[in-house]
Coordinates of C-alpha atoms and ligand atoms in Angstrom, one line a residue:
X363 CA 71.2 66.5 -89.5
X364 CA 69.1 66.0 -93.0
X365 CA 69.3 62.4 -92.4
X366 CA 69.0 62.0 -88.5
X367 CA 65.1 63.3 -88.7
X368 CA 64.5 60.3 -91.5
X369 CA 65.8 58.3 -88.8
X370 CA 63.7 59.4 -86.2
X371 CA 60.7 59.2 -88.5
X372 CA 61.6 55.7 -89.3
X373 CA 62.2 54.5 -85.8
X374 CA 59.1 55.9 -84.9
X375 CA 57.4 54.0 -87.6
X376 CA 59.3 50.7 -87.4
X377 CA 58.2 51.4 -83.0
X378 CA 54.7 51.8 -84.4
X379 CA 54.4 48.7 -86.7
X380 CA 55.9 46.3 -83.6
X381 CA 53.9 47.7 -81.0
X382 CA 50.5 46.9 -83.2
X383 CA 51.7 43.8 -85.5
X384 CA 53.6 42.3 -82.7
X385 CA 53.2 43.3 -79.2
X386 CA 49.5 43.9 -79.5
X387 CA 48.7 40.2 -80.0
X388 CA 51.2 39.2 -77.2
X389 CA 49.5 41.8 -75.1
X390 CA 46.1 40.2 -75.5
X391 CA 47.4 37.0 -74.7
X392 CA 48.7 37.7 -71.9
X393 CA 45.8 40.0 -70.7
X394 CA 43.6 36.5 -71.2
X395 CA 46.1 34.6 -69.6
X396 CA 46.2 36.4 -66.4
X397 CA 42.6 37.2 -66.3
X398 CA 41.6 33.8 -66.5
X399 CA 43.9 33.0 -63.3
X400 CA 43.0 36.8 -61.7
X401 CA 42.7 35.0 -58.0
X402 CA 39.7 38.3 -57.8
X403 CA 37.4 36.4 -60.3
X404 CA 37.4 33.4 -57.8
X405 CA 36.3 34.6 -54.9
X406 CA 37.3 31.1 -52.8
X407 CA 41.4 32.1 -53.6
X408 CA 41.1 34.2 -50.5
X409 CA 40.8 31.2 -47.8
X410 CA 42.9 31.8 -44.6
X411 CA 43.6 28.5 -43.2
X412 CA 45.3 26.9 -46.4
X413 CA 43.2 23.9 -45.6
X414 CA 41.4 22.0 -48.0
X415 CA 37.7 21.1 -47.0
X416 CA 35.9 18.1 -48.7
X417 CA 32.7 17.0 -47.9
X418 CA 31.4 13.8 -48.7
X419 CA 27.8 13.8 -49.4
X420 CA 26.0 10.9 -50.0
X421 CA 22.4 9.3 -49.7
X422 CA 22.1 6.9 -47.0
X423 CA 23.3 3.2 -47.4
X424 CA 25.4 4.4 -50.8
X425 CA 28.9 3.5 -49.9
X426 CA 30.2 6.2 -47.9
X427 CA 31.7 4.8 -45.0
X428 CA 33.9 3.3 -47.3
X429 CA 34.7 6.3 -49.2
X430 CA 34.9 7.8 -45.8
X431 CA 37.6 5.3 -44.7
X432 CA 39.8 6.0 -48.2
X433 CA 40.6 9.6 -46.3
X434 CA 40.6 8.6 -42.9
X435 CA 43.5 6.8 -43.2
X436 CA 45.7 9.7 -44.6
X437 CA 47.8 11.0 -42.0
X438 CA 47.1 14.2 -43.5
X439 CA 43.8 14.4 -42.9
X440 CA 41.0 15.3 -40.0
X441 CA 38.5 13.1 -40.8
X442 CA 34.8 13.2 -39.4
X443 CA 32.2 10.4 -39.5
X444 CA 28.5 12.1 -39.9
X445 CA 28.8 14.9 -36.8
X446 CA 25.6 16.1 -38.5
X447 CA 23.9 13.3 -36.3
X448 CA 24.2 15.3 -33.1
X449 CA 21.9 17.9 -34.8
X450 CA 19.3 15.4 -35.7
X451 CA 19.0 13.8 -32.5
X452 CA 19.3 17.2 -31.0
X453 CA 16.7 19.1 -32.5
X454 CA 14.8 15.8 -32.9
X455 CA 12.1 16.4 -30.5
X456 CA 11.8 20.2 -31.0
X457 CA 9.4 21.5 -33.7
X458 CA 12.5 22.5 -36.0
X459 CA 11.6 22.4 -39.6
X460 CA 13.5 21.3 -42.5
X461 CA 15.1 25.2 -42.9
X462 CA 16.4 25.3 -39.5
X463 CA 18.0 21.8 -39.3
X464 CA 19.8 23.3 -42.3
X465 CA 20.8 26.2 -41.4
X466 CA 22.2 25.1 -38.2
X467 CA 24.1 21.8 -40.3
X468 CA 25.6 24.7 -42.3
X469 CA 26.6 26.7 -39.1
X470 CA 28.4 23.0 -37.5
X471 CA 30.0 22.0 -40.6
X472 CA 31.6 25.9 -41.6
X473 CA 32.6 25.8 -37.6
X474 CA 34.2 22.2 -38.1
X475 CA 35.7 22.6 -41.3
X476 CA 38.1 25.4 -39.2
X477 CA 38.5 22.8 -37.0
X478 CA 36.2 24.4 -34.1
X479 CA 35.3 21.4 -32.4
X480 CA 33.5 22.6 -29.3
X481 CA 30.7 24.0 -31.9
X482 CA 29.4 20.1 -31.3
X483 CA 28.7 20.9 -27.5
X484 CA 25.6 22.7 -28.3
X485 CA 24.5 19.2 -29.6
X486 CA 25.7 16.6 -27.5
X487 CA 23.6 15.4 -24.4
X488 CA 24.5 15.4 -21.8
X489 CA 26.5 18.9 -22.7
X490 CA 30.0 18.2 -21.7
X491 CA 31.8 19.9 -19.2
X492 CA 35.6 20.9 -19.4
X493 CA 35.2 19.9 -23.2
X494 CA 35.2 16.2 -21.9
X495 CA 32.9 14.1 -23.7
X496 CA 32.0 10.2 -24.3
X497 CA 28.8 10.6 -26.3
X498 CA 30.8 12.1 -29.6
X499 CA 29.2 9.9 -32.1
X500 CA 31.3 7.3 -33.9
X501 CA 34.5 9.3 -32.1
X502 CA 35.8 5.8 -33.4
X503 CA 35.2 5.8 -36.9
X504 CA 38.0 8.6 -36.9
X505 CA 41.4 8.3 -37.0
X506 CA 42.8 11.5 -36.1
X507 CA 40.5 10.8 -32.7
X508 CA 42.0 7.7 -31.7
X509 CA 45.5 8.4 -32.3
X510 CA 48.2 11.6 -30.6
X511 CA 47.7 13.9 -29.8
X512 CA 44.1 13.1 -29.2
X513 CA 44.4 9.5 -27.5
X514 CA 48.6 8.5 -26.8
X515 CA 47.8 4.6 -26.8
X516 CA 48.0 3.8 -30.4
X517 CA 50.4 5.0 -33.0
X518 CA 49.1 7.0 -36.1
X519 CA 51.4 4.0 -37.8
X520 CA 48.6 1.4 -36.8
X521 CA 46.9 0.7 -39.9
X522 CA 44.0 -1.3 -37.7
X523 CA 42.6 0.6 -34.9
X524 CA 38.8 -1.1 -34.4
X525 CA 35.7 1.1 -32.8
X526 CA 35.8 -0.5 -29.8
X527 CA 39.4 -0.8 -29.3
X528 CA 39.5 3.2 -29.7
X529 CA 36.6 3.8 -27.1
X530 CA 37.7 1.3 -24.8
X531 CA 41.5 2.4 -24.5
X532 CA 41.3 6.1 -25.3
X533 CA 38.7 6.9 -22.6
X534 CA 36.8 10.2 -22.8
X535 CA 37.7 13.0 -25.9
X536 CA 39.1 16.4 -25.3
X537 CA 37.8 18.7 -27.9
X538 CA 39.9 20.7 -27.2
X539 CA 42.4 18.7 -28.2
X540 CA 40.8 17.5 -31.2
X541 CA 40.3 20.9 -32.4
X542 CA 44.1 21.1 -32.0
X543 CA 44.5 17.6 -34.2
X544 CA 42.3 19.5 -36.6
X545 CA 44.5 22.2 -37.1
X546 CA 47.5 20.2 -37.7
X547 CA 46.4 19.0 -40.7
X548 CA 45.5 19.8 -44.1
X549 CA 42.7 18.5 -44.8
X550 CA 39.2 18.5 -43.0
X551 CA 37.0 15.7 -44.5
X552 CA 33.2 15.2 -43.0
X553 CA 31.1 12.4 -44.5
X554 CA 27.4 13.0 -44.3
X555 CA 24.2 11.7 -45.6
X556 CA 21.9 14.3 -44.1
X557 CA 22.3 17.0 -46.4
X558 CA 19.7 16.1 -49.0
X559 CA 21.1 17.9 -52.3
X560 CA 24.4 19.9 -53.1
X561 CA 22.6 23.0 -53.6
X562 CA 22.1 23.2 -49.3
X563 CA 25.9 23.9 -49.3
X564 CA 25.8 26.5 -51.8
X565 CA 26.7 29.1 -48.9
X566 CA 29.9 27.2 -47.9
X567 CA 30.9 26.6 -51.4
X568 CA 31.1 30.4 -51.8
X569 CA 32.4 31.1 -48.2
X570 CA 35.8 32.8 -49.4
X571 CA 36.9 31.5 -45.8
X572 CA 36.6 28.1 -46.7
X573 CA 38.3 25.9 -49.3
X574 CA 35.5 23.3 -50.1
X575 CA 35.5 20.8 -52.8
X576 CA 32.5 18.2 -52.5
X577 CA 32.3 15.1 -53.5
X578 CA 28.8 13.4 -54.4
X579 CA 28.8 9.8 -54.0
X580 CA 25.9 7.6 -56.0
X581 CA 24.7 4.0 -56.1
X582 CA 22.3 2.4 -58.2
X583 CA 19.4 3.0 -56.9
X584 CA 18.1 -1.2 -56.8
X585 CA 21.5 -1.6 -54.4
X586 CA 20.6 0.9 -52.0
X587 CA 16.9 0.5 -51.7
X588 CA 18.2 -3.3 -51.2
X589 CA 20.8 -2.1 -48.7
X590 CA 17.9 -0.3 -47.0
X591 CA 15.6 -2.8 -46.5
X592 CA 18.4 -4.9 -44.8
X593 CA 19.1 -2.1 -42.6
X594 CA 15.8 -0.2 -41.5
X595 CA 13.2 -3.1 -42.0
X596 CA 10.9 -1.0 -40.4
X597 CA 10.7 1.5 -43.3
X598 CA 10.6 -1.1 -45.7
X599 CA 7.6 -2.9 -44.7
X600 CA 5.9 -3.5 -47.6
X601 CA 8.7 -4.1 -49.7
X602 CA 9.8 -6.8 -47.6
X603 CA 6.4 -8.3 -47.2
X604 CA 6.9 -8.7 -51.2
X605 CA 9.7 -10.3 -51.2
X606 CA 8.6 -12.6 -48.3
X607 CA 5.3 -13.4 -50.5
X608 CA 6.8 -13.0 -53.8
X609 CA 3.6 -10.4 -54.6
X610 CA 3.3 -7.2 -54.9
X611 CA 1.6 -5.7 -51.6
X612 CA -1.2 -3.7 -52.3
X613 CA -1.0 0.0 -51.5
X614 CA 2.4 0.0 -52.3
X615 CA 3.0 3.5 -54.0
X616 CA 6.3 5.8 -54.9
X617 CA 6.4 6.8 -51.0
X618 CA 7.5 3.7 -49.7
X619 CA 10.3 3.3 -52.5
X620 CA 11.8 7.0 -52.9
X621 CA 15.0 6.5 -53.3
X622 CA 14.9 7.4 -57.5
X623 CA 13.5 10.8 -56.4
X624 CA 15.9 11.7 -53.9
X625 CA 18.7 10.9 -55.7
X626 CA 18.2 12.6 -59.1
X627 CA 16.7 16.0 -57.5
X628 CA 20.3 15.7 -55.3
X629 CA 22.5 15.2 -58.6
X630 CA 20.4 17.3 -61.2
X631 CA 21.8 20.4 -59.7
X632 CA 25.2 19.3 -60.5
X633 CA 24.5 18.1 -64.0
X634 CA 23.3 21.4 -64.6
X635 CA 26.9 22.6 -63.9
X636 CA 26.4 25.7 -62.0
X637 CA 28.5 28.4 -61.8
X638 CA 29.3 28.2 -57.7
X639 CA 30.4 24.4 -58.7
X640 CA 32.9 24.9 -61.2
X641 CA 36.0 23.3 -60.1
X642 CA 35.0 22.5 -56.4
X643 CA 32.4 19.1 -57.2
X644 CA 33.0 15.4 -58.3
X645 CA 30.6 13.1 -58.9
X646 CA 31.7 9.1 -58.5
X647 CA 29.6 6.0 -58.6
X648 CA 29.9 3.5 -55.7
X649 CA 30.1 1.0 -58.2
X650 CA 33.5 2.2 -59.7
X651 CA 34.9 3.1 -56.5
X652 CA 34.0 -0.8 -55.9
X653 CA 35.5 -2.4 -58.5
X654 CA 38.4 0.1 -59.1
X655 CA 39.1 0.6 -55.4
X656 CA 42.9 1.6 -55.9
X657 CA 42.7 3.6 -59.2
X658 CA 38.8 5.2 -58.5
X659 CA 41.1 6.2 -55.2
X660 CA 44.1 7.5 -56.8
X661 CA 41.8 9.7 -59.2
X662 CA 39.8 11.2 -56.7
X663 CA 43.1 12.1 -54.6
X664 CA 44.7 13.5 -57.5
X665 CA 41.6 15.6 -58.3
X666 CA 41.5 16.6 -54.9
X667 CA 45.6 17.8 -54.8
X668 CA 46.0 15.0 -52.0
X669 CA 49.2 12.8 -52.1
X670 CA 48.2 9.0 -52.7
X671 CA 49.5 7.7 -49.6
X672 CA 51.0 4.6 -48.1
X673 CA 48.5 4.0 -45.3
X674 CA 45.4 4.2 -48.0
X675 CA 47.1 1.9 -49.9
X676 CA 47.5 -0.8 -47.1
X677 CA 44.1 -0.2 -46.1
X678 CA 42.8 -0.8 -49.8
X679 CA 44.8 -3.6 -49.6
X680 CA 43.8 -5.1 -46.6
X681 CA 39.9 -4.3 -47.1
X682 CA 39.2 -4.9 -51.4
X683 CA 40.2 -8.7 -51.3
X684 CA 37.9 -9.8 -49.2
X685 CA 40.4 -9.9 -46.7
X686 CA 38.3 -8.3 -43.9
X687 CA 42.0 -7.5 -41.9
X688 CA 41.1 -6.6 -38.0
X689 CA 38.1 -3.9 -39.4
X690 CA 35.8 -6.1 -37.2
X691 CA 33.7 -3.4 -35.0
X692 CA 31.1 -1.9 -38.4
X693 CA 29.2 -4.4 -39.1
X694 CA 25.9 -2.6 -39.1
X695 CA 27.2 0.3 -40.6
X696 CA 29.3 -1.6 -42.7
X697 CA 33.0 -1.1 -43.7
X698 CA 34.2 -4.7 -42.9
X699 CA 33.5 -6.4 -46.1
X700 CA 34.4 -7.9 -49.7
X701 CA 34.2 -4.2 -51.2
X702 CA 34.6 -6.3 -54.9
X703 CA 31.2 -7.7 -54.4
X704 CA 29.7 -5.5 -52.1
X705 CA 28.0 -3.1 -54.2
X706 CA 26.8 -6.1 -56.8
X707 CA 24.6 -8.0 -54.1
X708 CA 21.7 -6.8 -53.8
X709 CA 21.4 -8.3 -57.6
X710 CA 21.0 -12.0 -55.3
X711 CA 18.8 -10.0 -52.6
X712 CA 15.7 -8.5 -55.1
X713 CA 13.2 -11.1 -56.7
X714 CA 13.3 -9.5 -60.6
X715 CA 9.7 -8.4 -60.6
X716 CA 10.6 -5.9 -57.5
X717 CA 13.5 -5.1 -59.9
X718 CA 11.3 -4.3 -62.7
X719 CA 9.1 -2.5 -60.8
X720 CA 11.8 -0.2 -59.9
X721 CA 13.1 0.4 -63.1
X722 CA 10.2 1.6 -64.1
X723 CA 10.1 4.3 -61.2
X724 CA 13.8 5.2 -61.9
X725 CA 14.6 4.8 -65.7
X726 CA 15.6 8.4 -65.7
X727 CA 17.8 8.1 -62.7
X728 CA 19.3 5.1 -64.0
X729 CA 20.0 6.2 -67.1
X730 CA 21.6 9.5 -65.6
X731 CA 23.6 7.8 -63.6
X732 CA 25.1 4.9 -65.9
X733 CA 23.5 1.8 -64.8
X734 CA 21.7 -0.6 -67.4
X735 CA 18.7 -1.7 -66.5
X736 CA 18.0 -5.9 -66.5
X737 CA 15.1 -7.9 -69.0
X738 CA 15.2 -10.8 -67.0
X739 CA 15.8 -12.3 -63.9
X740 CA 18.8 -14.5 -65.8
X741 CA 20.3 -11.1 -66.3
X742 CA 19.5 -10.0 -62.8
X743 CA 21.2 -13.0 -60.9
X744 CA 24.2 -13.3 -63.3
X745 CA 26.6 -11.5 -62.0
X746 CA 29.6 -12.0 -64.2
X747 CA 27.1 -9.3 -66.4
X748 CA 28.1 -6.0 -65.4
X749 CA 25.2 -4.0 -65.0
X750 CA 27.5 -0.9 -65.4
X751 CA 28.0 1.3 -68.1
X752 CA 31.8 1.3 -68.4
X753 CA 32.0 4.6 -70.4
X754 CA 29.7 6.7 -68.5
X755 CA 30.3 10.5 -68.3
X756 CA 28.7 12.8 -66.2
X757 CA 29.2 15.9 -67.9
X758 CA 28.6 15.6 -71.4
Ligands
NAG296 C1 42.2 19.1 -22.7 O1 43.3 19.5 -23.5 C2 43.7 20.8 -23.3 C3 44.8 21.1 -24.3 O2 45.9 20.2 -24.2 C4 44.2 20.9 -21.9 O3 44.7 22.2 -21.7 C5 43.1 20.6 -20.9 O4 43.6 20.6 -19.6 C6 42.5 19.2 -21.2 N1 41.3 19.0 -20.4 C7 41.3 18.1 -19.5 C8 40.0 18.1 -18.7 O5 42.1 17.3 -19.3
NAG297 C1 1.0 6.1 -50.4 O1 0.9 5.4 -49.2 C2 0.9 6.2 -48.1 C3 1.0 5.4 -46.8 O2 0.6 4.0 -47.0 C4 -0.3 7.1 -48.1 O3 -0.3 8.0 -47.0 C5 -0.2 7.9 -49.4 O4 -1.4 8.7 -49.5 C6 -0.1 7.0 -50.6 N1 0.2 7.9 -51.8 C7 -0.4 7.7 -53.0 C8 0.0 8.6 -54.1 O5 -1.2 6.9 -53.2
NAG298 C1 18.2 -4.8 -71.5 O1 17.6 -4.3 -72.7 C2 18.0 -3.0 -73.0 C3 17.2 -2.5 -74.3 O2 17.3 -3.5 -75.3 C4 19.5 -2.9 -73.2 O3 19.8 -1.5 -73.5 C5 20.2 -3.3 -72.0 O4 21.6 -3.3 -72.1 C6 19.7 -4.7 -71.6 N1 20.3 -5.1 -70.3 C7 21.3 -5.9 -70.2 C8 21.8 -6.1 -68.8 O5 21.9 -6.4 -71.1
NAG299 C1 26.4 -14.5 -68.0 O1 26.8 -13.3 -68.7 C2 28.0 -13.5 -69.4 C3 28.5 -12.2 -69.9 O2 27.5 -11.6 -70.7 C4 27.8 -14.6 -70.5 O3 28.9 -14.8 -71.2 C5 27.3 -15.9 -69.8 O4 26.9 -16.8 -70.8 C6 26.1 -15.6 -68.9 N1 25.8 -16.8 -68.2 C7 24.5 -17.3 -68.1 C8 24.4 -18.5 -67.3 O5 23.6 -16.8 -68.7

């Protein structure tokens, strides 16, 4: 009896001793480990669907058709070619101001990220009836709407299915039964360059409905300001006239070349790493995508939890060697090229003192965002110099 109280005493103890010395710690660890994957600290863990949204967000003449076309041609994905157009044109000649046209683009893209496609009607003139339209724009540009159950003439095998050849054989789209195409898949993707800066999507990003990642695609800035003047000479006036007289106009000022400005007030939000970003926003350079088509592609998939598929790599196949395969209807809009040299030619298109004046405007921007800036115009038209900085990080 004497001894069986020791016992007790000492179990008690010895129970004591490994619930502090050992347990405790274990406990902790454990406590951090599941807190930091609690699904109640992230409030975007509560999404219905089990879709994944991405949104493409570019600024205008950056590259993002091309990007666009690297998830179009994933069978498991709904892919979407700039619907925010219909809004513009729609609201184009009411006096809507910049805070409207948003809020409505956020109201169209949270309807077709869940794969709501009749939300468009409200946009499309002339409003279609039965959900039958033929003014959806660039219906071509997306797989998913050229092939079943959407459209029955082609195959979703087909690597190759031009603009044209989709309008032209599939006839008028059922939105209905795009909405339905939607749904069958996992992924909704929607390319646009008419949201100005990530920060206009901050509502979506913490939609706990939604599942959005975006991805922000850049250029340097002396490519797509040379991209622009090639395809809107009409806002490029004055640049042109320089190049045409190889002088500087006068009255040319920062208005008629903003494309420094626009770019790092849409990326600064993101280098500041905000909270509502964490996890859910990539940035990539046009320039490495270019280059690197297949690996740029395969890291952004792999970010993204998307399986690198065969009919992504045939198309990077058929499309990165200047091989321009049967992609033959975008030529103002531009996918059918040499992507390999692509984003390098407007270094061939700008005389070096435009260049230099630019660089001036954007040595911030450009130094953000990578990209060296050229001391002559031997540098300038020598392309074998990569005007790239192959270690760039983002985040630092
Ligand atoms: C559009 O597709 C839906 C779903 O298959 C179908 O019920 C509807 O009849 C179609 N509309 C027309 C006008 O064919
Ligand atoms: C720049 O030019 C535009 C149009 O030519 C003019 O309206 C604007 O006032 C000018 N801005 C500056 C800062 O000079
Ligand atoms: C131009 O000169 C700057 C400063 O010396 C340098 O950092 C940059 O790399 C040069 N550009 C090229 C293309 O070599
Ligand atoms: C072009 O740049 C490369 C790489 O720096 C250099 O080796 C080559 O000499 C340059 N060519 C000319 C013509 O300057």
């Amino acid at each position: 009896m004497q001894c069986s109280w020791k016992v007790v005493i000492l179990l008690a103890l010895v129970a004591i001793v490994i619930q502090y010395a050992v347990l405790r710690p274990f406990r902790t660890m454990a406590h951090n480990i599941l807190n930091r994957h609690r699904p109640e600290e992230h409030p975007h863990s509560f999404h219905v669907s089990g879709k994944t949204h991405i949104l493409i967000l570019a600024a205008s003449r950056s590259g993002s058709s091309f990007l666009g076309q690297l998830f179009n041609h994933h069978p498991d994905v709904f892919y979407l070619y700039e619907p925010l157009n219909h809004i513009q044109t729609a609201l184009k000649s009411t006096p809507a101001n910049r805070r409207m046209i948003l809020g409505a683009s956020r109201d169209l893209l949270r309807g077709l990220f869940n794969c709501d496609l009749h939300l468009l009607e409200d946009y499309i003139t002339p409003r279609p009836e039965n959900h039958i339209t033929n003014q959806l724009w660039r219906r071509g540009a997306s797989k998913a709407l050229c092939t079943p159950p959407v459209c029955d003439s082609f195959s979703p095998h087909r690597g190759y299915i031009t603009e044209r050849n989709c309008i032209e054989t599939c006839g008028s789209l059922n939105l209905t039964l795009a909405s339905q195409s939607c749904q069958q898949r996992g992924n909704v993707v929607i390319k646009t360059v008419r949201v100005p800066e990530v920060s206009d999507v901050r509502d979506l990003l913490e939609d706990p409905r939604l599942n959005l990642k975006v991805i922000q695609l850049v250029r340097d800035p002396r490519g797509v300001l040379a991209s622009r003047m090639m395809s809107f000479p009409d806002n490029y006036l004055l640049m042109r006239l320089w190049k045409m007289k190889h002088q500087k106009p006068e009255g040319l000022n920062l208005t008629h070349v903003s494309v420094c400005e626009d770019f790092l007030s849409s990326v600064s939000t993101a280098l500041r790493q905000p909270d509502w970003l964490r996890g859910r926003y990539m940035l990539v350079r046009y320039e490495d995508l270019s280059s690197h088509t297949l690996q740029k592609t395969q890291e952004i998939f792999k970010t993204l939890r998307l399986s690198f598929d065969e009919n992504v790599m045939d198309w990077i196949d058929k499309n990165t060697e200047g091989n321009m395969g049967r992609w033959s209807y975008m030529d103002v809009y531009g996918t059918k090229r040499d992507s390999a040299t692509n984003s390098e030619r407007w270094r061939l298109r700008l005389s070096f003192d435009m260049v230099e004046y630019l660089q001036t405007l954007c040595k911030t921007t450009l130094h953000q965002l990578g990209y060296k800036i050229v001391n002559s115009s031997e540098e300038l038209e020598n392309v074998s110099l990569s005007l790239v900085e192959e270690h760039w990080r983002p985040f630092q």
